[in-house]
Short mmCIF file of C-alpha atoms in Angstrom, two decimals:
data_model
loop_
_atom_site.label_atom_id
_atom_site.label_comp_id
_atom_site.label_asym_id
_atom_site.label_seq_id
_atom_site.Cartn_x
_atom_site.Cartn_y
_atom_site.Cartn_z
CA GLU A 106 0.00 0.00 0.00
CA LEU A 107 1.23 3.45 -0.88
CA LYS A 108 2.08 5.48 2.23
CA VAL A 109 2.20 9.25 2.43
CA GLU A 110 3.85 11.11 5.27
CA GLN A 111 3.71 14.79 5.98
CA ASN A 112 5.80 16.81 8.34
CA PRO A 113 5.45 18.65 10.46
CA LEU A 114 2.01 17.63 11.71
CA PHE A 115 1.58 20.92 13.52
CA LEU A 116 3.17 24.23 12.63
CA SER A 117 2.87 27.51 14.44
CA MET A 118 4.58 30.41 12.76
CA GLN A 119 4.67 34.16 13.00
CA GLU A 120 3.33 36.41 10.33
CA GLY A 121 5.96 37.38 7.81
CA LYS A 122 8.05 34.25 8.24
CA ASN A 123 8.80 31.56 5.69
CA TYR A 124 8.40 27.84 6.13
CA THR A 125 8.17 24.57 4.19
CA ILE A 126 5.85 21.60 4.61
CA TYR A 127 7.16 18.26 3.36
CA CYS A 128 5.29 15.36 1.82
CA ASN A 129 7.09 12.03 1.33
CA TYR A 130 5.55 9.01 -0.32
CA SER A 131 6.54 5.40 -0.55
CA THR A 132 6.18 4.37 -4.18
CA THR A 133 6.56 5.71 -7.67
CA SER A 134 3.96 8.24 -8.70
CA ASP A 135 4.06 11.21 -11.05
CA ARG A 136 0.94 12.87 -9.73
CA LEU A 137 0.61 14.75 -6.50
CA TYR A 138 -2.04 17.12 -5.25
CA TRP A 139 -2.22 19.68 -2.45
CA TYR A 140 -5.43 20.59 -0.66
CA ARG A 141 -6.39 23.10 1.99
CA GLN A 142 -9.02 22.51 4.66
CA ASP A 143 -10.40 25.28 6.88
CA PRO A 144 -11.85 24.22 10.25
CA GLY A 145 -15.21 22.54 9.82
CA LYS A 146 -15.06 22.86 6.04
CA SER A 147 -14.40 20.62 3.07
CA LEU A 148 -11.19 20.29 1.09
CA GLU A 149 -10.23 22.88 -1.48
CA SER A 150 -7.83 22.04 -4.28
CA LEU A 151 -4.65 24.13 -4.25
CA PHE A 152 -2.15 22.59 -6.65
CA VAL A 153 -1.93 19.78 -9.17
CA LEU A 154 1.61 18.53 -9.88
CA LEU A 155 1.76 16.10 -12.78
CA SER A 156 5.44 15.56 -13.55
CA ASN A 157 8.91 15.50 -12.08
CA GLY A 158 10.17 19.02 -11.49
CA ALA A 159 6.72 20.57 -11.62
CA VAL A 160 6.43 23.84 -9.74
CA LYS A 161 3.22 25.75 -9.16
CA GLN A 162 2.75 29.07 -7.36
CA GLU A 163 -0.31 30.86 -6.12
CA GLY A 164 0.13 33.94 -3.99
CA ARG A 165 2.31 33.12 -0.98
CA LEU A 166 2.25 29.37 -1.63
CA MET A 167 4.54 27.44 -3.92
CA ALA A 168 4.46 23.68 -4.46
CA SER A 169 7.06 21.49 -6.11
CA LEU A 170 7.45 17.82 -6.97
CA ASP A 171 10.56 15.63 -7.13
CA THR A 172 9.39 12.19 -8.24
CA LYS A 173 12.85 10.67 -7.99
CA ALA A 174 13.09 11.61 -4.33
CA ARG A 175 9.35 10.89 -3.88
CA LEU A 176 9.03 14.27 -2.25
CA SER A 177 6.81 17.28 -2.60
CA THR A 178 7.16 20.55 -0.76
CA LEU A 179 4.72 23.34 -0.02
CA HIS A 180 6.61 26.53 0.67
CA ILE A 181 5.00 29.43 2.48
CA THR A 182 6.44 32.87 1.94
CA ALA A 183 5.80 35.76 4.34
CA ALA A 184 2.93 34.01 6.09
CA VAL A 185 -0.29 35.85 6.84
CA HIS A 186 -3.10 34.89 9.21
CA ASP A 187 -5.40 33.92 6.32
CA LEU A 188 -3.14 30.97 5.57
CA SER A 189 -4.07 29.29 8.85
CA ALA A 190 -5.61 25.94 7.87
CA THR A 191 -4.78 22.26 7.53
CA TYR A 192 -2.88 21.29 4.40
CA PHE A 193 -3.02 17.83 2.89
CA CYS A 194 -0.96 16.29 0.14
CA ALA A 195 -2.36 13.37 -1.82
CA VAL A 196 -0.64 10.94 -4.16
CA GLU A 197 -2.47 9.22 -6.97
CA GLY A 198 -2.25 5.46 -7.16
CA GLY A 199 -4.58 3.63 -9.52
CA ASN A 200 -8.12 4.84 -8.99
CA GLN A 201 -7.37 6.11 -5.53
CA PHE A 202 -5.81 9.00 -3.74
CA TYR A 203 -3.58 8.34 -0.77
CA PHE A 204 -3.70 11.27 1.59
CA GLY A 205 -1.04 12.45 3.96
CA THR A 206 -1.81 12.96 7.62
CA GLY A 207 -2.19 16.71 7.16
CA THR A 208 -0.26 19.68 8.51
CA SER A 209 -2.16 22.02 10.79
CA LEU A 210 -0.80 25.51 10.25
CA THR A 211 -1.42 28.39 12.61
CA VAL A 212 -0.10 31.81 11.70
CA ILE A 213 0.31 34.07 14.72
CA PRO A 214 0.07 37.85 14.35
CA SER B 215 -19.21 23.92 -14.66
CA GLN B 216 -19.31 20.96 -12.34
CA THR B 217 -20.83 21.04 -8.89
CA ILE B 218 -21.14 18.45 -6.16
CA HIS B 219 -23.85 18.36 -3.54
CA GLN B 220 -24.17 16.48 -0.29
CA TRP B 221 -27.04 16.22 2.12
CA PRO B 222 -27.82 16.51 4.80
CA ALA B 223 -25.19 18.97 6.00
CA THR B 224 -25.46 17.83 9.60
CA LEU B 225 -27.06 14.82 11.22
CA VAL B 226 -27.47 13.59 14.78
CA GLN B 227 -28.53 9.97 15.07
CA PRO B 228 -28.87 7.48 17.94
CA VAL B 229 -26.79 4.33 18.07
CA GLY B 230 -28.46 1.51 16.19
CA SER B 231 -30.41 3.74 13.83
CA PRO B 232 -30.08 3.55 10.03
CA LEU B 233 -28.17 6.03 7.88
CA SER B 234 -28.46 7.35 4.38
CA LEU B 235 -26.20 10.08 3.02
CA GLU B 236 -26.54 11.27 -0.52
CA CYS B 237 -24.08 12.80 -2.94
CA THR B 238 -24.86 14.07 -6.43
CA VAL B 239 -22.65 15.58 -9.10
CA GLU B 240 -23.77 17.94 -11.85
CA GLY B 241 -22.08 18.97 -15.05
CA THR B 242 -20.12 15.83 -15.84
CA SER B 243 -20.72 12.30 -17.06
CA ASN B 244 -19.42 8.97 -15.77
CA PRO B 245 -17.35 10.44 -12.95
CA ASN B 246 -15.39 8.40 -10.47
CA LEU B 247 -17.03 8.88 -7.07
CA TYR B 248 -15.57 8.52 -3.60
CA TRP B 249 -16.71 8.45 0.02
CA TYR B 250 -14.26 9.50 2.72
CA ARG B 251 -14.60 9.78 6.47
CA GLN B 252 -12.64 12.20 8.62
CA ALA B 253 -12.65 11.75 12.38
CA ALA B 254 -12.19 14.90 14.47
CA GLY B 255 -8.70 16.32 14.03
CA ARG B 256 -7.62 13.44 11.83
CA GLY B 257 -6.83 12.68 8.20
CA LEU B 258 -9.05 11.24 5.50
CA GLN B 259 -10.01 7.59 5.34
CA LEU B 260 -11.24 6.29 2.00
CA LEU B 261 -14.37 4.21 2.52
CA PHE B 262 -15.67 3.43 -0.96
CA TYR B 263 -15.08 4.39 -4.54
CA SER B 264 -17.00 3.77 -7.73
CA VAL B 265 -15.96 3.94 -11.37
CA GLY B 266 -19.45 3.37 -12.75
CA ILE B 267 -23.09 2.56 -12.03
CA GLY B 268 -23.36 -0.42 -9.74
CA GLN B 269 -19.57 -0.71 -9.37
CA ILE B 270 -18.44 -0.25 -5.78
CA SER B 271 -15.04 -0.92 -4.26
CA SER B 272 -14.77 -1.09 -0.49
CA GLU B 273 -11.56 -0.10 1.21
CA VAL B 274 -12.35 -0.64 4.87
CA PRO B 275 -14.47 -3.42 6.41
CA GLN B 276 -17.21 -1.81 8.44
CA ASN B 277 -20.93 -1.62 8.94
CA LEU B 278 -21.29 0.88 6.11
CA SER B 279 -22.27 0.22 2.51
CA ALA B 280 -22.40 2.31 -0.64
CA SER B 281 -24.50 2.25 -3.76
CA ARG B 282 -24.49 4.04 -7.08
CA PRO B 283 -27.99 3.77 -8.51
CA GLN B 284 -27.42 6.48 -11.13
CA ASP B 285 -24.38 7.80 -12.97
CA ARG B 286 -24.02 10.90 -10.81
CA GLN B 287 -25.50 9.71 -7.55
CA PHE B 288 -23.60 8.04 -4.74
CA ILE B 289 -25.24 6.91 -1.52
CA LEU B 290 -23.65 5.89 1.77
CA SER B 291 -25.78 3.74 4.06
CA SER B 292 -25.80 1.83 7.29
CA LYS B 293 -28.41 -0.44 8.82
CA LYS B 294 -27.24 0.19 12.39
CA LEU B 295 -24.98 3.05 13.37
CA LEU B 296 -22.18 2.69 15.89
CA LEU B 297 -20.67 5.42 18.06
CA SER B 298 -17.46 5.06 16.05
CA ASP B 299 -19.32 6.08 12.88
CA SER B 300 -19.33 9.70 14.03
CA GLY B 301 -17.29 11.95 11.79
CA PHE B 302 -17.22 14.24 8.80
CA TYR B 303 -18.23 12.42 5.62
CA LEU B 304 -16.93 13.79 2.37
CA CYS B 305 -17.96 12.83 -1.12
CA ALA B 306 -15.60 13.54 -3.99
CA TRP B 307 -15.57 13.11 -7.74
CA SER B 308 -12.94 12.93 -10.43
CA GLU B 309 -13.06 12.70 -14.20
CA GLY B 310 -11.25 9.38 -14.30
CA SER B 311 -9.46 10.39 -17.47
CA SER B 312 -5.85 11.43 -17.99
CA TYR B 313 -5.51 12.66 -14.45
CA ASN B 314 -7.76 12.25 -11.50
CA GLU B 315 -7.84 15.46 -9.49
CA GLN B 316 -10.56 14.97 -6.92
CA PHE B 317 -13.11 17.64 -6.11
CA PHE B 318 -14.84 17.51 -2.78
CA GLY B 319 -18.39 18.18 -1.71
CA PRO B 320 -19.29 20.33 1.30
CA GLY B 321 -19.48 17.31 3.62
CA THR B 322 -21.93 15.87 6.14
CA ARG B 323 -21.16 16.06 9.82
CA LEU B 324 -22.56 12.98 11.54
CA THR B 325 -22.83 12.65 15.30
CA VAL B 326 -23.92 9.30 16.70
CA LEU B 327 -25.14 9.46 20.30
#
């Protein structure tokens, strides 16, 4: 079974700081997805990474994929309070997605 | 554009009662459909997925079942709820074509008392 690990599980950071969330997975896959979940809400798609070396950016978030290392990163630049949420990565395997454990991000003013 | 609906939004049920949650998708044909459960403060657990009418794959043995009576309708059921069935139930769809980005519905929050 494909396993997906995220770290850290919990992240508290000050506004204006930079940080990176890591997503490691256990088997070959060229497709990785990042989602955001606000408390009590559903999942919102952030990024779709479909090949080795793919990099996507949206505002203060940038995601990248290294399929050889089986690693994706979600980099946060100059964090703001609105980014507080739980972030999930998901790896595609067959007809299924395998989700990471999630990273709960809190941005402190 | 495609939209996905789930109802009810919230549900409080006693232990041993039946359950029926419904998910419908609009604006697409022959989607892959998925049911997930998320316990409080936890990650997502895939319960069932379907690649077509009447085709259901179960990922976790439990007292839940799923059905797909129509192309864009996915139903999650139980004959007798357990306390451990409490959680946030999310339905998702994907195109099932060249890539399978999943899009999630608004969810149903189920509390079993």
